[in-house]
PDB file of C-alpha atoms in Angstrom:
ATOM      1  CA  UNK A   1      37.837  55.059  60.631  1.00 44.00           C
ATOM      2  CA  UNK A   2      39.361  57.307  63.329  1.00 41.00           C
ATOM      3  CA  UNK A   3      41.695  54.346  64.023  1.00 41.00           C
ATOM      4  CA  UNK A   4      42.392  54.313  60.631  1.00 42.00           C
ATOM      5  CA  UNK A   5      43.357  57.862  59.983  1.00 44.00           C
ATOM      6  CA  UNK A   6      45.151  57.919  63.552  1.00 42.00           C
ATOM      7  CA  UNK A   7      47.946  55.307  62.339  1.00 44.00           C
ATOM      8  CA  UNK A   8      48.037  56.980  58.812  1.00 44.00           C
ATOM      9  CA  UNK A   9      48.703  60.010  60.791  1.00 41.00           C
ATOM     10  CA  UNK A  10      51.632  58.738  62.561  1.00 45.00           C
ATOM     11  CA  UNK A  11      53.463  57.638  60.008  1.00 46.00           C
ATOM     12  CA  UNK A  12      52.980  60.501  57.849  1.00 44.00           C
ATOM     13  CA  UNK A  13      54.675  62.335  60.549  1.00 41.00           C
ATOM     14  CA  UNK A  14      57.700  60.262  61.503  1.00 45.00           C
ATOM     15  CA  UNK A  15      59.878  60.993  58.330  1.00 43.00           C
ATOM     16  CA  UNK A  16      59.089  65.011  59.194  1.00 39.00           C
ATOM     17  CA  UNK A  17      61.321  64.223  62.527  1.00 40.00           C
ATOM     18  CA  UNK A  18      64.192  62.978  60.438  1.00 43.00           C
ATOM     19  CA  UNK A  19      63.949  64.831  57.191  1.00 43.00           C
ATOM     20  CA  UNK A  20      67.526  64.667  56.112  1.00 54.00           C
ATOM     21  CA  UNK A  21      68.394  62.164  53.873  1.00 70.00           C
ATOM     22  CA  UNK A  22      71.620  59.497  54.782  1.00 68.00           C
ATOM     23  CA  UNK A  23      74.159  58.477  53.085  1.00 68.00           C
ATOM     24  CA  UNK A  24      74.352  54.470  53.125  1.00 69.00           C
ATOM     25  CA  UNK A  25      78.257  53.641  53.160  1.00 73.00           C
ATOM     26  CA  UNK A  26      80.270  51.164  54.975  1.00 73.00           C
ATOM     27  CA  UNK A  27      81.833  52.939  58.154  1.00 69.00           C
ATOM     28  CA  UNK A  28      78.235  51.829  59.834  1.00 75.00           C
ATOM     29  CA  UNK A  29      76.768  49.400  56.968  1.00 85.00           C
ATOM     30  CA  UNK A  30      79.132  46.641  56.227  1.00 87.00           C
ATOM     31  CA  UNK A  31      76.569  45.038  54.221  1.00 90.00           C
ATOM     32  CA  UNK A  32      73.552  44.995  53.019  1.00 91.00           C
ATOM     33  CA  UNK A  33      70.029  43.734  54.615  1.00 95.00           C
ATOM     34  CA  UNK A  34      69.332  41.261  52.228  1.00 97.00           C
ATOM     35  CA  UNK A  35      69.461  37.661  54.251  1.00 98.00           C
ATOM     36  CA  UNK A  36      68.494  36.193  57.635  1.00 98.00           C
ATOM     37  CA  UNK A  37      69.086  37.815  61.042  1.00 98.00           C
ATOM     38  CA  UNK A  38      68.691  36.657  64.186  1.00 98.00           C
ATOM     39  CA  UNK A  39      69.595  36.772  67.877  1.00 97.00           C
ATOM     40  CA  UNK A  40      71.114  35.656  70.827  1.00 94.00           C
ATOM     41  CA  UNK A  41      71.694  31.601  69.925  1.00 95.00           C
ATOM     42  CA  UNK A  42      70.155  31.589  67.033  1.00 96.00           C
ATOM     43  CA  UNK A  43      67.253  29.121  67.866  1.00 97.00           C
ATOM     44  CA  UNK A  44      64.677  31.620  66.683  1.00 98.00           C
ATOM     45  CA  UNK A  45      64.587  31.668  62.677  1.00 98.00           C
ATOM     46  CA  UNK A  46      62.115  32.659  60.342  1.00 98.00           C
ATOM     47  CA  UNK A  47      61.190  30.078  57.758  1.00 97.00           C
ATOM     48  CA  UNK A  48      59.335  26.968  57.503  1.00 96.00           C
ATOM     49  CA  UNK A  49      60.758  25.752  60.956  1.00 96.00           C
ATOM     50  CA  UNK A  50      58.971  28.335  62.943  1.00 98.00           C
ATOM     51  CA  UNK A  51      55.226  28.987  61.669  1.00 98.00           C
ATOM     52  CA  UNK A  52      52.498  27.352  60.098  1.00 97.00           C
ATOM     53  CA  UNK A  53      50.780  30.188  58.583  1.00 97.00           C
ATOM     54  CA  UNK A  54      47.653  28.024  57.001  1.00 95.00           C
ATOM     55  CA  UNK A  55      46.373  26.332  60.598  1.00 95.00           C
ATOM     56  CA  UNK A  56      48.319  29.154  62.840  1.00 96.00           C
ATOM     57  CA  UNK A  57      50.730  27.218  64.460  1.00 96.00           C
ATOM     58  CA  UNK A  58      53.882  27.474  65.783  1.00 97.00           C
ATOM     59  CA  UNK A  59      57.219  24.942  66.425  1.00 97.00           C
ATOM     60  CA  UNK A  60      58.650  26.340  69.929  1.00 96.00           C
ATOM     61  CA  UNK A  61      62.120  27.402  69.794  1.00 96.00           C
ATOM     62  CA  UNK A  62      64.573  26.199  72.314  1.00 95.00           C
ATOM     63  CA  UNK A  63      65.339  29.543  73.453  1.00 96.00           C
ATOM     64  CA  UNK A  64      63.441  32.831  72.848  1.00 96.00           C
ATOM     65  CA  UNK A  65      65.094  35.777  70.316  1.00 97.00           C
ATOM     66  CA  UNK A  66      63.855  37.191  67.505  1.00 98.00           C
ATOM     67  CA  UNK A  67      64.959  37.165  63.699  1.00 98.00           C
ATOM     68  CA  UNK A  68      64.160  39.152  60.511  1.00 98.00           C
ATOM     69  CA  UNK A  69      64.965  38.165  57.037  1.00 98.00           C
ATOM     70  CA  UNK A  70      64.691  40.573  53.931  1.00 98.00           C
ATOM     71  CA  UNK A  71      64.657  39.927  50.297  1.00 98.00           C
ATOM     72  CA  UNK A  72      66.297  42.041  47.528  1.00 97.00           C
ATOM     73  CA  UNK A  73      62.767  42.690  46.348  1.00 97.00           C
ATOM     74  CA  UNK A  74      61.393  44.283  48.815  1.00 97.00           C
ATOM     75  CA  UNK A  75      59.933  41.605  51.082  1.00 98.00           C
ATOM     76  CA  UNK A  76      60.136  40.984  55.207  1.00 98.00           C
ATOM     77  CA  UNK A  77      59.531  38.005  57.589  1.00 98.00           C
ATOM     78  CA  UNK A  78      60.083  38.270  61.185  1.00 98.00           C
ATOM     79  CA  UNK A  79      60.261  35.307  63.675  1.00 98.00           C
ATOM     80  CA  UNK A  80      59.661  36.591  67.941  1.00 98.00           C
ATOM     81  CA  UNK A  81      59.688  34.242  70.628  1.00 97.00           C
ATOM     82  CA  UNK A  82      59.696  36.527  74.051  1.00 95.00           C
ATOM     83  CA  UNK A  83      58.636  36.304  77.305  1.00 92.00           C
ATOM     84  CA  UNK A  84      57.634  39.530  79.885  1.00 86.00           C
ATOM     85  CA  UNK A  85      57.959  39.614  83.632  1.00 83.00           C
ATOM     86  CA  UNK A  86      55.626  41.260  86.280  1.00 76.00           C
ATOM     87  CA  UNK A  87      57.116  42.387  89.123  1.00 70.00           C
ATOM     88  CA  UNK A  88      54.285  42.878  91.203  1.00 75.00           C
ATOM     89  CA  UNK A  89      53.899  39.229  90.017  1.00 79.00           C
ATOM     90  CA  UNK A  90      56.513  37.486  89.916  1.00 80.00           C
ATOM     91  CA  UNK A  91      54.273  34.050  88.856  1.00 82.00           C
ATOM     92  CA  UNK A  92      52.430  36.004  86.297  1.00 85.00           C
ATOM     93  CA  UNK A  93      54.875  35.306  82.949  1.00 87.00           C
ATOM     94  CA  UNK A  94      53.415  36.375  79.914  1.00 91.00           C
ATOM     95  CA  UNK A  95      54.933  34.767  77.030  1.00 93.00           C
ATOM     96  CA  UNK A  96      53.872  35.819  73.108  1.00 96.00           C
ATOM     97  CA  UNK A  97      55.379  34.081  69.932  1.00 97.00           C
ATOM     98  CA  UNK A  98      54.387  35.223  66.653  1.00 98.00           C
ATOM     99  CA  UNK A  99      55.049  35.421  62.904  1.00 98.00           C
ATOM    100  CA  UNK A 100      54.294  38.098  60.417  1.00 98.00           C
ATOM    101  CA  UNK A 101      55.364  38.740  56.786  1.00 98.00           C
ATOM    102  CA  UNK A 102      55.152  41.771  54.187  1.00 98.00           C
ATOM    103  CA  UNK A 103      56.541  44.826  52.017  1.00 98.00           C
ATOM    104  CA  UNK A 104      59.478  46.857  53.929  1.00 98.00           C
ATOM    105  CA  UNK A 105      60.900  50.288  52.294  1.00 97.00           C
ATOM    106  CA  UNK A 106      64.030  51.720  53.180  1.00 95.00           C
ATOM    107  CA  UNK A 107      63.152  55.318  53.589  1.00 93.00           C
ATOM    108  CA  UNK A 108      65.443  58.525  52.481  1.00 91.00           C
ATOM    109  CA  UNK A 109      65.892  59.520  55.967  1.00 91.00           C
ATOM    110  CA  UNK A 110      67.171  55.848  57.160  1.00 90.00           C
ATOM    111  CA  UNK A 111      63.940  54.819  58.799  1.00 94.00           C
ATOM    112  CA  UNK A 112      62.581  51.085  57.589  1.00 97.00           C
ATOM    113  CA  UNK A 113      58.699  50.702  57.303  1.00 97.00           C
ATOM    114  CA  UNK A 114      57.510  47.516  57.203  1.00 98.00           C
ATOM    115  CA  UNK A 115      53.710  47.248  55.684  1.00 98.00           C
ATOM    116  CA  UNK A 116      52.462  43.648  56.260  1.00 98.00           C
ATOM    117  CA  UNK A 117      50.612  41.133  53.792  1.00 97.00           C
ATOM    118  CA  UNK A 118      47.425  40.533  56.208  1.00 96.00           C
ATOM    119  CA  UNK A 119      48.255  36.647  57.355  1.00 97.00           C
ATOM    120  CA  UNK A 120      50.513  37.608  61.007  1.00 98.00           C
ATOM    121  CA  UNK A 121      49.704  35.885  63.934  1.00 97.00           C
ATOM    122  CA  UNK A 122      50.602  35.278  67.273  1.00 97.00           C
ATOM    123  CA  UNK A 123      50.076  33.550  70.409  1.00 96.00           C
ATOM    124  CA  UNK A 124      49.936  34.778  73.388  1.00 94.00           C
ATOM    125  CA  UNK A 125      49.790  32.293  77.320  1.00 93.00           C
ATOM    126  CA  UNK A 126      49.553  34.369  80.561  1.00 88.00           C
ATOM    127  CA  UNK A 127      48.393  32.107  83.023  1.00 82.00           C
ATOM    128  CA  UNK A 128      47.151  35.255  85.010  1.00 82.00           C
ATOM    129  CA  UNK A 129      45.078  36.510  82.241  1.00 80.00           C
ATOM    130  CA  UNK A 130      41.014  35.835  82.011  1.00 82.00           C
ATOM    131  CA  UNK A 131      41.856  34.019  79.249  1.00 84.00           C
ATOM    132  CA  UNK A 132      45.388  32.210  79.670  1.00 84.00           C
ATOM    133  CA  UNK A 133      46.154  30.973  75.931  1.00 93.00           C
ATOM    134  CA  UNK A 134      45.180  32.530  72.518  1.00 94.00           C
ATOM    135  CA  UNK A 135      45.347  33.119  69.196  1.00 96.00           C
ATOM    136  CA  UNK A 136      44.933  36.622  67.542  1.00 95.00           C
ATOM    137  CA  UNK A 137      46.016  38.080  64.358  1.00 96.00           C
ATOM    138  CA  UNK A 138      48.870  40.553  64.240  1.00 95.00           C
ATOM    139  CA  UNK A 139      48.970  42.964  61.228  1.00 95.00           C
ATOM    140  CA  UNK A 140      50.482  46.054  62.550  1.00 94.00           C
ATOM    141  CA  UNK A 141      52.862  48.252  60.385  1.00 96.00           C
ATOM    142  CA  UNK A 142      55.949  48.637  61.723  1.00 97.00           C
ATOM    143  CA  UNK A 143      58.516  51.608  61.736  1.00 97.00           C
ATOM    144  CA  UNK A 144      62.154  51.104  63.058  1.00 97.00           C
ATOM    145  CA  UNK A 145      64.264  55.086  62.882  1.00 96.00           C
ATOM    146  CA  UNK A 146      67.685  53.622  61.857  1.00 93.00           C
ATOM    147  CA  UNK A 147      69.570  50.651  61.226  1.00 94.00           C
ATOM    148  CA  UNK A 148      73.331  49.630  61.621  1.00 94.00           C
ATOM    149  CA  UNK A 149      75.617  46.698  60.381  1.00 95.00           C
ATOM    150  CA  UNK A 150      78.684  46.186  61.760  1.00 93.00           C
ATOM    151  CA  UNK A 151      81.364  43.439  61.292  1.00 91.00           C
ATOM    152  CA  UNK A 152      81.892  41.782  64.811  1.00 91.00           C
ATOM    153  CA  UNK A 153      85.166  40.283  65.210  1.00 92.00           C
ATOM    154  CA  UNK A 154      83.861  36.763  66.423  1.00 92.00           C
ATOM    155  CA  UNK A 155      80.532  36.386  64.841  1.00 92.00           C
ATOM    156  CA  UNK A 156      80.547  38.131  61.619  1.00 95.00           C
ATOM    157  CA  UNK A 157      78.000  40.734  60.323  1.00 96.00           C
ATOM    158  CA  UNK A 158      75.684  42.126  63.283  1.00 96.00           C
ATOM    159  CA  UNK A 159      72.408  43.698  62.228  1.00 97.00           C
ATOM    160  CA  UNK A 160      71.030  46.991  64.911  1.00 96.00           C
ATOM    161  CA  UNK A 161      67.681  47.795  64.630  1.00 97.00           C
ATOM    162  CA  UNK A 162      66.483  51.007  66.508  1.00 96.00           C
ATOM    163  CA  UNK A 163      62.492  51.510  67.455  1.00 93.00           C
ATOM    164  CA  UNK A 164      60.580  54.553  66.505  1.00 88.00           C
ATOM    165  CA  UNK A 165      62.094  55.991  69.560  1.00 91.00           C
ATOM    166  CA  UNK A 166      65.204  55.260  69.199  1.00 92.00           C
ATOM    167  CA  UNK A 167      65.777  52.223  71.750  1.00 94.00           C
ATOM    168  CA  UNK A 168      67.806  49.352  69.952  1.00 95.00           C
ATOM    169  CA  UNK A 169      66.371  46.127  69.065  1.00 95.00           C
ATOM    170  CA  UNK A 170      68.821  43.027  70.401  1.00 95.00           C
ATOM    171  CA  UNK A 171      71.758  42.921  68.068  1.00 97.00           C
ATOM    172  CA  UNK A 172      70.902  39.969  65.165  1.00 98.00           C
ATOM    173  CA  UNK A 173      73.851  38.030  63.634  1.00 98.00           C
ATOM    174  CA  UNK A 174      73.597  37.520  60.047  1.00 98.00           C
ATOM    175  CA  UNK A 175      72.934  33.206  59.879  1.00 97.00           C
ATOM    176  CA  UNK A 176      72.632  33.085  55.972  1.00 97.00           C
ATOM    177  CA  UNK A 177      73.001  35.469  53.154  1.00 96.00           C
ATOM    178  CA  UNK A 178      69.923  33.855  51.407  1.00 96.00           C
ATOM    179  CA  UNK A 179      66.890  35.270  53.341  1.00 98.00           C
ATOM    180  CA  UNK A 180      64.865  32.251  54.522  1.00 98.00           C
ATOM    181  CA  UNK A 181      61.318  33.197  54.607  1.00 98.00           C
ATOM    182  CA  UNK A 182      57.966  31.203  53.482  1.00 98.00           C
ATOM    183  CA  UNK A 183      56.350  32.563  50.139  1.00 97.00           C
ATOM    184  CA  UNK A 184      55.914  36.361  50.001  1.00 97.00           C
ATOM    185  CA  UNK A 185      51.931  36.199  49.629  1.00 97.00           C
ATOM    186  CA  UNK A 186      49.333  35.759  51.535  1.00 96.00           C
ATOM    187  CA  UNK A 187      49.502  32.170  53.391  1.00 97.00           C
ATOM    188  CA  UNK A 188      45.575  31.827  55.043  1.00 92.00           C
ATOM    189  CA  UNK A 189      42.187  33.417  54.043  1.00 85.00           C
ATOM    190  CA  UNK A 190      41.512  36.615  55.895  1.00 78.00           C
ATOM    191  CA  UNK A 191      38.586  38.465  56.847  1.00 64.00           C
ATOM    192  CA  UNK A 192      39.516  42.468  56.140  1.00 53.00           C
ATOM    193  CA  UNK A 193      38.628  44.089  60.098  1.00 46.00           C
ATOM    194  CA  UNK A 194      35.778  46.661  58.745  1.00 41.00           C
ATOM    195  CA  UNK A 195      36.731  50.116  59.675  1.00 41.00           C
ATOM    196  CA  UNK A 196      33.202  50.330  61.554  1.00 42.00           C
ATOM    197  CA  UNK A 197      34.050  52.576  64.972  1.00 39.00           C
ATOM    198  CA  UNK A 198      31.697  50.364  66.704  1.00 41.00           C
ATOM    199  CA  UNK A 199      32.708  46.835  65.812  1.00 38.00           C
ATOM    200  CA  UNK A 200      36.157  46.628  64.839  1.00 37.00           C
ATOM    201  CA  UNK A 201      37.513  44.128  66.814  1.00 37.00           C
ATOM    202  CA  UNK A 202      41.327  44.469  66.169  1.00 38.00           C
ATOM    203  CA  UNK A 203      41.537  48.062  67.162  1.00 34.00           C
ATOM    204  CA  UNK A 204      38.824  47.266  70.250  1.00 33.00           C
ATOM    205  CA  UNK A 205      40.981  44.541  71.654  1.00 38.00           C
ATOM    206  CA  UNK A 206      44.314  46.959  71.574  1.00 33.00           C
ATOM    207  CA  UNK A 207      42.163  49.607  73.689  1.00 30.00           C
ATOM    208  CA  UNK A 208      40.342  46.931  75.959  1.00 34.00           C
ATOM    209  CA  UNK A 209      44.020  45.301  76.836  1.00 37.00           C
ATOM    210  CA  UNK A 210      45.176  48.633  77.127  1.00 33.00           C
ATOM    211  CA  UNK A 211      43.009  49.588  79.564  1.00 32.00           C
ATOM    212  CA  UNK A 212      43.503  46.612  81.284  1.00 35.00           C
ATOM    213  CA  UNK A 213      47.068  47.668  82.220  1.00 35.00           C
ATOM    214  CA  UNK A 214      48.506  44.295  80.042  1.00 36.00           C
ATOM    215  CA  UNK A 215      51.861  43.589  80.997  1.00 35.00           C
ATOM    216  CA  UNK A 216      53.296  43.153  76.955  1.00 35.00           C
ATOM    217  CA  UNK A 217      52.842  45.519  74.062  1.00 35.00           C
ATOM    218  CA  UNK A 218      50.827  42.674  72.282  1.00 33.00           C
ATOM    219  CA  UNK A 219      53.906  42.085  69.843  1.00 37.00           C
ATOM    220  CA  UNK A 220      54.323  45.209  68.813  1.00 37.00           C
ATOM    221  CA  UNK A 221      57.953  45.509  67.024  1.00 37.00           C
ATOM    222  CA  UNK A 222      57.986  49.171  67.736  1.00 35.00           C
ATOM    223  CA  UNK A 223      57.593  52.492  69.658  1.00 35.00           C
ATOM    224  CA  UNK A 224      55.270  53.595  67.317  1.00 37.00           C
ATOM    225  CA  UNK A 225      52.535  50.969  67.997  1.00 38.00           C
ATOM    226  CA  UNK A 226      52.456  52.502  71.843  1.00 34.00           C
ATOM    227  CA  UNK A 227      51.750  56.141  70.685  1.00 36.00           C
ATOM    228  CA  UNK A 228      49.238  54.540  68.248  1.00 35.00           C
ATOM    229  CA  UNK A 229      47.357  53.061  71.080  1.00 33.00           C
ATOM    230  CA  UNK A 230      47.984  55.866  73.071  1.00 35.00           C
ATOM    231  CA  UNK A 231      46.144  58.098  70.413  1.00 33.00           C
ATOM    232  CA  UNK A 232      43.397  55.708  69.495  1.00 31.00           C
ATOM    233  CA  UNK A 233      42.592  55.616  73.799  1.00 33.00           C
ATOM    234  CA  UNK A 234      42.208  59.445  73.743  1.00 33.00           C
ATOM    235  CA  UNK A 235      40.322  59.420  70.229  1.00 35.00           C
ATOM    236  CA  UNK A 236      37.508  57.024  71.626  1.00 35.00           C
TER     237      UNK A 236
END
């Protein structure tokens, strides 16, 4: 429950940080959001290609990126393929993949919340980890400050994404006007995480790896996610 009302918290306060309202035009959106993004060469895509929602799988991209598609009704799917570095380490790569899908709103102040269905996964190999290779759901709402499009001379409509705290996102190239993204419901059967303080295991996990000093942000897509798990810490 305090987990619970922690996150609820956060995002309550976010749009109290940027209050005033903006004015979509295009001097900084050349287009909409509607269609598929994605970065660096393009081998990471969102889509049928990437994830296998009902058995949790994944087909490995050539080269890692990200990419995020969004529907004219409201509707998300994003596509990461990333690996982290230690540098105490050098041996100890961490690499996560994951899908997730859901509901985004574009918010007044020009922040984008992204509230998923329940099915996101990922998987995460660390060969320096206790446990080098597993599976774990990812259902984490999301919350990105601003957004930019620009028309790039050479490769056509580039999307910016900026965190919660304002870091950018890597730039994502608009690869098809027609978002490509797996049916917007839910694609496996789910067990709800109860809200019990003493045996959720999603939020215990994000506190235990925390604690641990883990050398990735578990997938998160966002700032916000690391002052979440910085407040649930201090709340237990």
């Amino acid at each position: 429950m305090i987990f619970t009302q922690l996150f609820t918290l956060v995002l309550a306060l976010a749009p109290v940080v940027y209050s005033q309202d903006v004015v979509y035009n295009t001097a900084h959106n050349a287009t909409t959001l509607v269609g598929t993004w994605s970065s660096g060469s393009k081998a990471v895509l969102t889509g049928p290609s990437f994830a296998n929602p009902a058995n949790r799988t994944f087909t490995y991209p050539k080269t890692t990126g990200v990419s995020y598609s969004f529907s004219a009704d409201g509707f998300y799917e994003i596509s990461r393929y990333r690996f982290f570095g230690n540098g105490s380490e050098p041996t100890c790569i961490t690499g996560v993949i994951g899908w997730v899908h859901g509901k985004y709103t574009l918010q007044p102040n020009g922040s984008i919340t992204m509230i998923p269905l329940g099915d996101g996964f990922q998987q995460v190999q660390d060969p320096c980890a206790a446990v080098s290779n597993f599976i774990e759901n990812y259902n984490l709402t999301e919350l990105y400050k601003e957004w930019r499009i620009f028309q790039d001379p050479t490769q056509g409509f580039k999307l910016h994404l900026f965190q919660f705290d304002g870091s950018p996102l890597p730039p994502q190239f608009l690869v098809s006007e027609s978002p490509n993204m797996l049916p917007t419901v839910p694609l496996r059967n789910t067990t709800p995480p109860t809200t019990d303080s003493n045996n959720a295991p999603e939020k215990r996990d994000l506190v235990q790896r925390s604690a641990a000093g883990q050398r990735f942000t578990i997938g998160l897509g966002s700032a916000a996610g690391l002052s979440l798990l910085a407040l649930v810490s201090l709340a237990l």
